[in-house]
């Protein structure tokens, strides 16, 4: 790995340590929007933000989770009981959790500490999604750590798969178990599939099935931005998150890392209308148009099929 990317390995190893310590504590709380949040979401976000504020003290931060009276005691207790997992933490966990950085105009980080919380609770796929963009909306760095997605050359998930890219470099895939085994992305296609959400509230399943039929693709249902990882390593050709209504705005942290990685690998990421996905300095995308992505097949064919069925 390059000198600049070296800190990402200890960062992800630290996250793995936190997830391991929480392996038997997967209960969830309910947020005001009725979505689940776990102690893992909060504990991992504290670890990531603390790392960012020490290594990039002038940057802005947009992260999914916020402190809450319902969770602060459990979060504080976990960190107090596991000081070796937070060797550099000097501030209150609630303060770190809500830290939005120091600059409103410089580079910005988008963080989803546990993307696919329901997948995490089911012990299926989830991702730790971290990305850094410049002030104009161009990506600088993207990291997707998928602890339950087996690395291709290993027999089991072990420590999962890490997808990483930084500006000026090629995107790569590696395992925390064997970090010297670095694979340049994209990998050769091995499966013709359309990746879509497990949760029916996250996408229009009938539209996804019709589009898959048009393009001759099987449907793979999976939680989180791990779906972007499937495209990167040739285990899917397309990704579709078609909106279930005309109001919902996709969260920026749900796509910023995956979109940056896929584009760096030569893929295409747009709204389902074919318009560009614009990553702004906000928590949501600009329009309620969902997201469509391809790698290795004609993107316009995907967009046209979507139009034919909507």
mmCIF file of C-alpha atoms in Angstrom:
data_model
loop_
_atom_site.group_PDB
_atom_site.id
_atom_site.type_symbol
_atom_site.label_atom_id
_atom_site.label_comp_id
_atom_site.label_asym_id
_atom_site.label_seq_id
_atom_site.Cartn_x
_atom_site.Cartn_y
_atom_site.Cartn_z
ATOM 1 C CA UNK A 1 0.000 0.000 0.000
ATOM 2 C CA UNK A 2 1.090 3.598 -0.456
ATOM 3 C CA UNK A 3 2.243 5.753 2.427
ATOM 4 C CA UNK A 4 -0.971 7.800 2.325
ATOM 5 C CA UNK A 5 -3.246 4.779 2.553
ATOM 6 C CA UNK A 6 -1.322 3.081 5.368
ATOM 7 C CA UNK A 7 -3.496 4.609 8.156
ATOM 8 C CA UNK A 8 -6.588 2.969 6.662
ATOM 9 C CA UNK A 9 -5.347 -0.498 7.619
ATOM 10 C CA UNK A 10 -5.024 0.192 11.366
ATOM 11 C CA UNK A 11 -8.292 2.133 11.186
ATOM 12 C CA UNK A 12 -10.132 -0.893 9.781
ATOM 13 C CA UNK A 13 -8.316 -3.284 12.115
ATOM 14 C CA UNK A 14 -9.522 -1.123 14.990
ATOM 15 C CA UNK A 15 -13.072 -1.294 13.636
ATOM 16 C CA UNK A 16 -12.762 -5.079 13.366
ATOM 17 C CA UNK A 17 -11.710 -5.198 17.023
ATOM 18 C CA UNK A 18 -14.777 -3.201 18.064
ATOM 19 C CA UNK A 19 -17.115 -5.408 16.025
ATOM 20 C CA UNK A 20 -15.545 -8.531 17.514
ATOM 21 C CA UNK A 21 -16.037 -7.212 21.050
ATOM 22 C CA UNK A 22 -19.693 -6.500 20.238
ATOM 23 C CA UNK A 23 -20.360 -9.792 18.472
ATOM 24 C CA UNK A 24 -22.788 -11.044 21.132
ATOM 25 C CA UNK A 25 -24.349 -7.626 21.784
ATOM 26 C CA UNK A 26 -26.422 -7.021 18.664
ATOM 27 C CA UNK A 27 -29.564 -5.581 20.223
ATOM 28 C CA UNK A 28 -30.909 -2.416 18.626
ATOM 29 C CA UNK A 29 -32.567 0.830 19.605
ATOM 30 C CA UNK A 30 -35.189 2.630 17.537
ATOM 31 C CA UNK A 31 -34.389 6.100 16.185
ATOM 32 C CA UNK A 32 -37.034 8.818 15.756
ATOM 33 C CA UNK A 33 -37.411 7.839 12.076
ATOM 34 C CA UNK A 34 -38.166 4.250 13.219
ATOM 35 C CA UNK A 35 -34.935 2.861 11.749
ATOM 36 C CA UNK A 36 -32.709 0.697 13.973
ATOM 37 C CA UNK A 37 -29.401 1.743 15.473
ATOM 38 C CA UNK A 38 -27.044 -0.549 17.362
ATOM 39 C CA UNK A 39 -24.231 -0.088 19.818
ATOM 40 C CA UNK A 40 -21.939 -1.051 16.928
ATOM 41 C CA UNK A 41 -23.157 1.933 14.852
ATOM 42 C CA UNK A 42 -22.327 4.307 17.681
ATOM 43 C CA UNK A 43 -19.073 2.693 18.841
ATOM 44 C CA UNK A 44 -17.640 2.485 15.325
ATOM 45 C CA UNK A 45 -18.636 6.073 14.496
ATOM 46 C CA UNK A 46 -16.870 7.349 17.620
ATOM 47 C CA UNK A 47 -13.719 5.460 16.595
ATOM 48 C CA UNK A 48 -13.801 6.789 13.008
ATOM 49 C CA UNK A 49 -14.510 10.414 13.912
ATOM 50 C CA UNK A 50 -11.808 10.385 16.579
ATOM 51 C CA UNK A 51 -9.364 9.097 13.927
ATOM 52 C CA UNK A 52 -10.413 11.746 11.393
ATOM 53 C CA UNK A 53 -10.167 14.654 13.826
ATOM 54 C CA UNK A 54 -6.624 13.585 14.734
ATOM 55 C CA UNK A 55 -5.359 12.910 11.186
ATOM 56 C CA UNK A 56 -7.387 15.552 9.283
ATOM 57 C CA UNK A 57 -8.192 18.208 11.905
ATOM 58 C CA UNK A 58 -9.326 20.821 9.380
ATOM 59 C CA UNK A 59 -11.959 18.705 7.625
ATOM 60 C CA UNK A 60 -15.753 18.719 7.837
ATOM 61 C CA UNK A 61 -17.690 15.577 8.818
ATOM 62 C CA UNK A 62 -21.153 14.348 7.822
ATOM 63 C CA UNK A 63 -22.028 11.128 9.654
ATOM 64 C CA UNK A 64 -25.258 9.202 10.071
ATOM 65 C CA UNK A 65 -25.552 8.796 13.829
ATOM 66 C CA UNK A 66 -26.141 11.313 16.621
ATOM 67 C CA UNK A 67 -25.934 11.067 20.397
ATOM 68 C CA UNK A 68 -29.088 10.194 22.294
ATOM 69 C CA UNK A 69 -30.050 9.911 25.924
ATOM 70 C CA UNK A 70 -31.382 6.439 25.188
ATOM 71 C CA UNK A 71 -27.972 5.142 24.081
ATOM 72 C CA UNK A 72 -25.309 7.335 25.705
ATOM 73 C CA UNK A 73 -24.985 5.272 28.897
ATOM 74 C CA UNK A 74 -24.483 1.997 27.005
ATOM 75 C CA UNK A 75 -21.987 3.639 24.638
ATOM 76 C CA UNK A 76 -19.995 5.140 27.488
ATOM 77 C CA UNK A 77 -19.999 1.848 29.399
ATOM 78 C CA UNK A 78 -18.739 -0.117 26.383
ATOM 79 C CA UNK A 79 -15.859 2.286 25.770
ATOM 80 C CA UNK A 80 -14.943 2.373 29.467
ATOM 81 C CA UNK A 81 -14.934 -1.434 29.544
ATOM 82 C CA UNK A 82 -12.703 -1.656 26.435
ATOM 83 C CA UNK A 83 -10.012 1.041 26.797
ATOM 84 C CA UNK A 84 -7.576 -0.886 24.586
ATOM 85 C CA UNK A 85 -9.937 -0.397 21.633
ATOM 86 C CA UNK A 86 -9.832 3.397 22.031
ATOM 87 C CA UNK A 87 -6.205 4.124 23.003
ATOM 88 C CA UNK A 88 -6.247 7.705 21.687
ATOM 89 C CA UNK A 89 -9.727 8.785 22.802
ATOM 90 C CA UNK A 90 -9.567 11.766 25.171
ATOM 91 C CA UNK A 91 -13.065 13.235 24.810
ATOM 92 C CA UNK A 92 -16.541 12.164 25.846
ATOM 93 C CA UNK A 93 -18.024 9.611 23.403
ATOM 94 C CA UNK A 94 -21.151 11.739 22.940
ATOM 95 C CA UNK A 95 -19.033 14.775 22.061
ATOM 96 C CA UNK A 96 -17.029 12.794 19.496
ATOM 97 C CA UNK A 97 -20.166 11.183 18.070
ATOM 98 C CA UNK A 98 -21.619 14.613 17.260
ATOM 99 C CA UNK A 99 -18.332 16.198 16.086
ATOM 100 C CA UNK A 100 -18.786 17.715 12.608
ATOM 101 C CA UNK A 101 -15.175 18.781 12.217
ATOM 102 C CA UNK A 102 -13.611 22.192 11.954
ATOM 103 C CA UNK A 103 -14.267 23.519 8.449
ATOM 104 C CA UNK A 104 -17.448 24.336 6.563
ATOM 105 C CA UNK A 105 -15.562 24.901 3.293
ATOM 106 C CA UNK A 106 -12.705 22.365 3.179
ATOM 107 C CA UNK A 107 -12.766 18.633 2.416
ATOM 108 C CA UNK A 108 -15.701 16.673 3.820
ATOM 109 C CA UNK A 109 -16.018 13.116 5.118
ATOM 110 C CA UNK A 110 -19.165 11.012 4.712
ATOM 111 C CA UNK A 111 -19.503 8.228 7.265
ATOM 112 C CA UNK A 112 -21.954 5.378 7.626
ATOM 113 C CA UNK A 113 -20.507 3.367 10.531
ATOM 114 C CA UNK A 114 -22.761 0.355 9.956
ATOM 115 C CA UNK A 115 -24.387 0.577 6.539
ATOM 116 C CA UNK A 116 -27.044 -2.123 6.431
ATOM 117 C CA UNK A 117 -27.878 -2.262 10.136
ATOM 118 C CA UNK A 118 -30.564 -4.901 9.577
ATOM 119 C CA UNK A 119 -28.040 -7.035 7.699
ATOM 120 C CA UNK A 120 -25.655 -6.641 10.631
ATOM 121 C CA UNK A 121 -28.397 -7.739 13.037
ATOM 122 C CA UNK A 122 -29.099 -10.808 10.853
ATOM 123 C CA UNK A 123 -25.358 -11.582 10.697
ATOM 124 C CA UNK A 124 -25.479 -11.100 6.948
ATOM 125 C CA UNK A 125 -23.932 -8.353 4.805
ATOM 126 C CA UNK A 126 -23.165 -4.856 6.029
ATOM 127 C CA UNK A 127 -20.442 -2.313 5.343
ATOM 128 C CA UNK A 128 -18.451 0.366 7.098
ATOM 129 C CA UNK A 129 -18.514 3.211 4.564
ATOM 130 C CA UNK A 130 -16.012 6.066 4.727
ATOM 131 C CA UNK A 131 -15.222 8.619 2.025
ATOM 132 C CA UNK A 132 -13.549 12.003 1.687
ATOM 133 C CA UNK A 133 -14.519 14.584 -0.961
ATOM 134 C CA UNK A 134 -13.033 17.967 -1.793
ATOM 135 C CA UNK A 135 -14.928 21.249 -1.589
ATOM 136 C CA UNK A 136 -16.091 20.942 -5.225
ATOM 137 C CA UNK A 137 -17.655 17.504 -4.748
ATOM 138 C CA UNK A 138 -14.826 15.451 -6.263
ATOM 139 C CA UNK A 139 -13.819 12.311 -4.348
ATOM 140 C CA UNK A 140 -10.401 12.090 -2.728
ATOM 141 C CA UNK A 141 -10.623 8.784 -0.863
ATOM 142 C CA UNK A 142 -13.120 5.964 -0.450
ATOM 143 C CA UNK A 143 -13.149 2.942 1.823
ATOM 144 C CA UNK A 144 -15.740 0.166 2.074
ATOM 145 C CA UNK A 145 -15.016 -2.431 4.733
ATOM 146 C CA UNK A 146 -17.325 -5.454 4.438
ATOM 147 C CA UNK A 147 -16.552 -7.773 7.392
ATOM 148 C CA UNK A 148 -18.867 -10.585 6.237
ATOM 149 C CA UNK A 149 -17.940 -10.531 2.533
ATOM 150 C CA UNK A 150 -15.332 -13.270 2.010
ATOM 151 C CA UNK A 151 -12.114 -12.303 0.265
ATOM 152 C CA UNK A 152 -11.950 -14.262 -3.034
ATOM 153 C CA UNK A 153 -8.761 -16.186 -2.217
ATOM 154 C CA UNK A 154 -9.826 -17.192 1.306
ATOM 155 C CA UNK A 155 -12.191 -20.010 2.278
ATOM 156 C CA UNK A 156 -14.336 -18.000 4.691
ATOM 157 C CA UNK A 157 -15.135 -14.409 5.584
ATOM 158 C CA UNK A 158 -12.471 -14.314 8.339
ATOM 159 C CA UNK A 159 -11.859 -10.542 8.443
ATOM 160 C CA UNK A 160 -13.881 -9.836 5.318
ATOM 161 C CA UNK A 161 -13.003 -7.662 2.329
ATOM 162 C CA UNK A 162 -11.753 -4.082 2.202
ATOM 163 C CA UNK A 163 -12.254 -1.933 -0.911
ATOM 164 C CA UNK A 164 -10.049 1.146 -1.033
ATOM 165 C CA UNK A 165 -9.225 3.982 -3.403
ATOM 166 C CA UNK A 166 -7.502 7.342 -3.182
ATOM 167 C CA UNK A 167 -7.094 9.994 -5.862
ATOM 168 C CA UNK A 168 -4.325 9.248 -8.335
ATOM 169 C CA UNK A 169 -4.301 5.518 -7.526
ATOM 170 C CA UNK A 170 -6.142 2.456 -8.760
ATOM 171 C CA UNK A 171 -8.932 1.028 -6.595
ATOM 172 C CA UNK A 172 -7.928 -2.137 -4.765
ATOM 173 C CA UNK A 173 -9.394 -4.974 -2.747
ATOM 174 C CA UNK A 174 -7.616 -6.662 0.140
ATOM 175 C CA UNK A 175 -8.279 -8.665 3.280
ATOM 176 C CA UNK A 176 -7.248 -7.591 6.767
ATOM 177 C CA UNK A 177 -6.320 -11.253 7.237
ATOM 178 C CA UNK A 178 -3.751 -11.138 4.397
ATOM 179 C CA UNK A 179 -3.111 -7.412 3.712
ATOM 180 C CA UNK A 180 -0.229 -8.114 1.329
ATOM 181 C CA UNK A 181 -2.614 -9.868 -1.086
ATOM 182 C CA UNK A 182 -3.804 -6.731 -2.897
ATOM 183 C CA UNK A 183 -6.055 -7.097 -5.941
ATOM 184 C CA UNK A 184 -6.365 -4.262 -8.457
ATOM 185 C CA UNK A 185 -9.991 -3.516 -9.316
ATOM 186 C CA UNK A 186 -12.121 -4.219 -11.212
ATOM 187 C CA UNK A 187 -11.850 -8.001 -11.334
ATOM 188 C CA UNK A 188 -13.025 -9.946 -14.379
ATOM 189 C CA UNK A 189 -16.796 -10.539 -14.457
ATOM 190 C CA UNK A 190 -17.838 -13.938 -13.115
ATOM 191 C CA UNK A 191 -21.576 -13.481 -12.448
ATOM 192 C CA UNK A 192 -24.218 -11.714 -14.562
ATOM 193 C CA UNK A 193 -26.445 -10.232 -11.893
ATOM 194 C CA UNK A 194 -28.374 -7.171 -10.778
ATOM 195 C CA UNK A 195 -27.718 -6.280 -7.142
ATOM 196 C CA UNK A 196 -30.613 -4.769 -5.240
ATOM 197 C CA UNK A 197 -31.792 -4.277 -1.664
ATOM 198 C CA UNK A 198 -33.060 -6.955 0.702
ATOM 199 C CA UNK A 199 -35.377 -4.489 2.426
ATOM 200 C CA UNK A 200 -38.456 -3.887 0.276
ATOM 201 C CA UNK A 201 -38.781 -0.362 1.669
ATOM 202 C CA UNK A 202 -35.361 0.465 0.183
ATOM 203 C CA UNK A 203 -36.256 -0.227 -3.429
ATOM 204 C CA UNK A 204 -38.975 -1.219 -5.873
ATOM 205 C CA UNK A 205 -38.531 -4.991 -6.145
ATOM 206 C CA UNK A 206 -40.953 -5.536 -9.077
ATOM 207 C CA UNK A 207 -39.147 -2.925 -11.179
ATOM 208 C CA UNK A 208 -35.791 -4.481 -10.307
ATOM 209 C CA UNK A 209 -37.006 -7.928 -11.387
ATOM 210 C CA UNK A 210 -38.401 -6.613 -14.681
ATOM 211 C CA UNK A 211 -35.154 -4.791 -15.445
ATOM 212 C CA UNK A 212 -33.127 -7.890 -14.607
ATOM 213 C CA UNK A 213 -35.288 -9.953 -16.957
ATOM 214 C CA UNK A 214 -34.741 -7.427 -19.759
ATOM 215 C CA UNK A 215 -30.972 -7.524 -19.351
ATOM 216 C CA UNK A 216 -30.694 -11.273 -18.798
ATOM 217 C CA UNK A 217 -29.433 -10.871 -15.240
ATOM 218 C CA UNK A 218 -30.207 -12.804 -12.095
ATOM 219 C CA UNK A 219 -31.235 -10.772 -9.042
ATOM 220 C CA UNK A 220 -29.023 -10.702 -5.951
ATOM 221 C CA UNK A 221 -30.601 -9.165 -2.858
ATOM 222 C CA UNK A 222 -28.087 -7.790 -0.385
ATOM 223 C CA UNK A 223 -27.930 -5.173 2.345
ATOM 224 C CA UNK A 224 -25.604 -2.166 2.313
ATOM 225 C CA UNK A 225 -22.963 -0.787 -0.037
ATOM 226 C CA UNK A 226 -21.482 -4.270 -0.187
ATOM 227 C CA UNK A 227 -23.507 -4.351 -3.429
ATOM 228 C CA UNK A 228 -21.006 -1.892 -4.919
ATOM 229 C CA UNK A 229 -18.327 -4.358 -3.865
ATOM 230 C CA UNK A 230 -19.994 -7.102 -5.902
ATOM 231 C CA UNK A 231 -19.747 -4.955 -9.034
ATOM 232 C CA UNK A 232 -16.126 -4.089 -8.301
ATOM 233 C CA UNK A 233 -15.099 -7.723 -8.161
ATOM 234 C CA UNK A 234 -17.207 -8.983 -11.042
ATOM 235 C CA UNK A 235 -19.917 -10.728 -9.013
ATOM 236 C CA UNK A 236 -22.649 -8.434 -10.373
ATOM 237 C CA UNK A 237 -22.963 -6.213 -13.439
ATOM 238 C CA UNK A 238 -25.538 -3.687 -12.262
ATOM 239 C CA UNK A 239 -26.988 -2.143 -9.131
ATOM 240 C CA UNK A 240 -30.436 -0.604 -8.826
ATOM 241 C CA UNK A 241 -32.075 1.281 -5.998
ATOM 242 C CA UNK A 242 -35.331 2.415 -7.572
ATOM 243 C CA UNK A 243 -37.328 4.757 -5.306
ATOM 244 C CA UNK A 244 -40.522 3.502 -3.688
ATOM 245 C CA UNK A 245 -42.039 6.998 -3.639
ATOM 246 C CA UNK A 246 -41.488 10.461 -5.125
ATOM 247 C CA UNK A 247 -40.347 12.073 -1.879
ATOM 248 C CA UNK A 248 -37.502 10.113 -0.288
ATOM 249 C CA UNK A 249 -34.026 11.571 -0.787
ATOM 250 C CA UNK A 250 -31.177 9.064 -0.707
ATOM 251 C CA UNK A 251 -28.698 9.632 2.099
ATOM 252 C CA UNK A 252 -25.297 10.818 0.894
ATOM 253 C CA UNK A 253 -23.421 8.428 3.173
ATOM 254 C CA UNK A 254 -25.308 5.499 1.593
ATOM 255 C CA UNK A 255 -23.574 6.068 -1.766
ATOM 256 C CA UNK A 256 -20.549 8.387 -1.456
ATOM 257 C CA UNK A 257 -17.958 5.654 -0.833
ATOM 258 C CA UNK A 258 -19.399 3.050 -3.201
ATOM 259 C CA UNK A 259 -19.947 5.528 -6.028
ATOM 260 C CA UNK A 260 -16.388 6.867 -5.766
ATOM 261 C CA UNK A 261 -14.920 3.359 -5.847
ATOM 262 C CA UNK A 262 -17.057 2.237 -8.769
ATOM 263 C CA UNK A 263 -16.308 5.309 -10.870
ATOM 264 C CA UNK A 264 -12.588 4.928 -10.149
ATOM 265 C CA UNK A 265 -12.836 1.361 -11.468
ATOM 266 C CA UNK A 266 -14.429 2.546 -14.717
ATOM 267 C CA UNK A 267 -18.065 2.055 -13.746
ATOM 268 C CA UNK A 268 -21.000 4.435 -14.093
ATOM 269 C CA UNK A 269 -23.248 5.743 -11.305
ATOM 270 C CA UNK A 270 -26.309 7.886 -12.041
ATOM 271 C CA UNK A 271 -29.805 8.571 -10.835
ATOM 272 C CA UNK A 272 -32.397 6.194 -12.323
ATOM 273 C CA UNK A 273 -33.210 8.994 -14.788
ATOM 274 C CA UNK A 274 -29.669 8.838 -16.159
ATOM 275 C CA UNK A 275 -28.721 12.176 -14.618
ATOM 276 C CA UNK A 276 -25.454 12.326 -12.650
ATOM 277 C CA UNK A 277 -25.437 11.540 -8.942
ATOM 278 C CA UNK A 278 -24.109 14.708 -7.344
ATOM 279 C CA UNK A 279 -22.484 14.377 -3.922
ATOM 280 C CA UNK A 280 -23.215 17.617 -2.078
ATOM 281 C CA UNK A 281 -22.119 18.841 1.348
ATOM 282 C CA UNK A 282 -25.397 17.665 2.876
ATOM 283 C CA UNK A 283 -26.867 14.510 4.345
ATOM 284 C CA UNK A 284 -29.026 13.800 1.277
ATOM 285 C CA UNK A 285 -28.798 13.691 -2.494
ATOM 286 C CA UNK A 286 -30.511 16.523 -4.328
ATOM 287 C CA UNK A 287 -33.388 14.686 -6.031
ATOM 288 C CA UNK A 288 -35.641 11.730 -5.080
ATOM 289 C CA UNK A 289 -34.526 9.730 -8.107
ATOM 290 C CA UNK A 290 -32.808 6.691 -6.639
ATOM 291 C CA UNK A 291 -29.493 5.305 -7.909
ATOM 292 C CA UNK A 292 -28.442 3.057 -10.806
ATOM 293 C CA UNK A 293 -24.926 1.739 -11.403
ATOM 294 C CA UNK A 294 -23.148 -0.513 -13.876
ATOM 295 C CA UNK A 295 -19.719 -1.965 -14.488
ATOM 296 C CA UNK A 296 -18.997 -4.093 -17.531
ATOM 297 C CA UNK A 297 -22.355 -3.631 -19.289
ATOM 298 C CA UNK A 298 -23.919 -0.739 -21.192
ATOM 299 C CA UNK A 299 -25.303 1.739 -18.679
ATOM 300 C CA UNK A 300 -27.772 3.241 -21.129
ATOM 301 C CA UNK A 301 -29.379 -0.176 -21.569
ATOM 302 C CA UNK A 302 -30.067 -0.234 -17.832
ATOM 303 C CA UNK A 303 -31.558 3.263 -17.893
ATOM 304 C CA UNK A 304 -33.725 2.472 -20.912
ATOM 305 C CA UNK A 305 -35.056 -0.676 -19.272
ATOM 306 C CA UNK A 306 -35.933 1.315 -16.155
ATOM 307 C CA UNK A 307 -37.829 3.813 -18.311
ATOM 308 C CA UNK A 308 -39.704 1.004 -20.025
ATOM 309 C CA UNK A 309 -41.051 -0.284 -16.729
ATOM 310 C CA UNK A 310 -41.819 2.941 -14.864
#
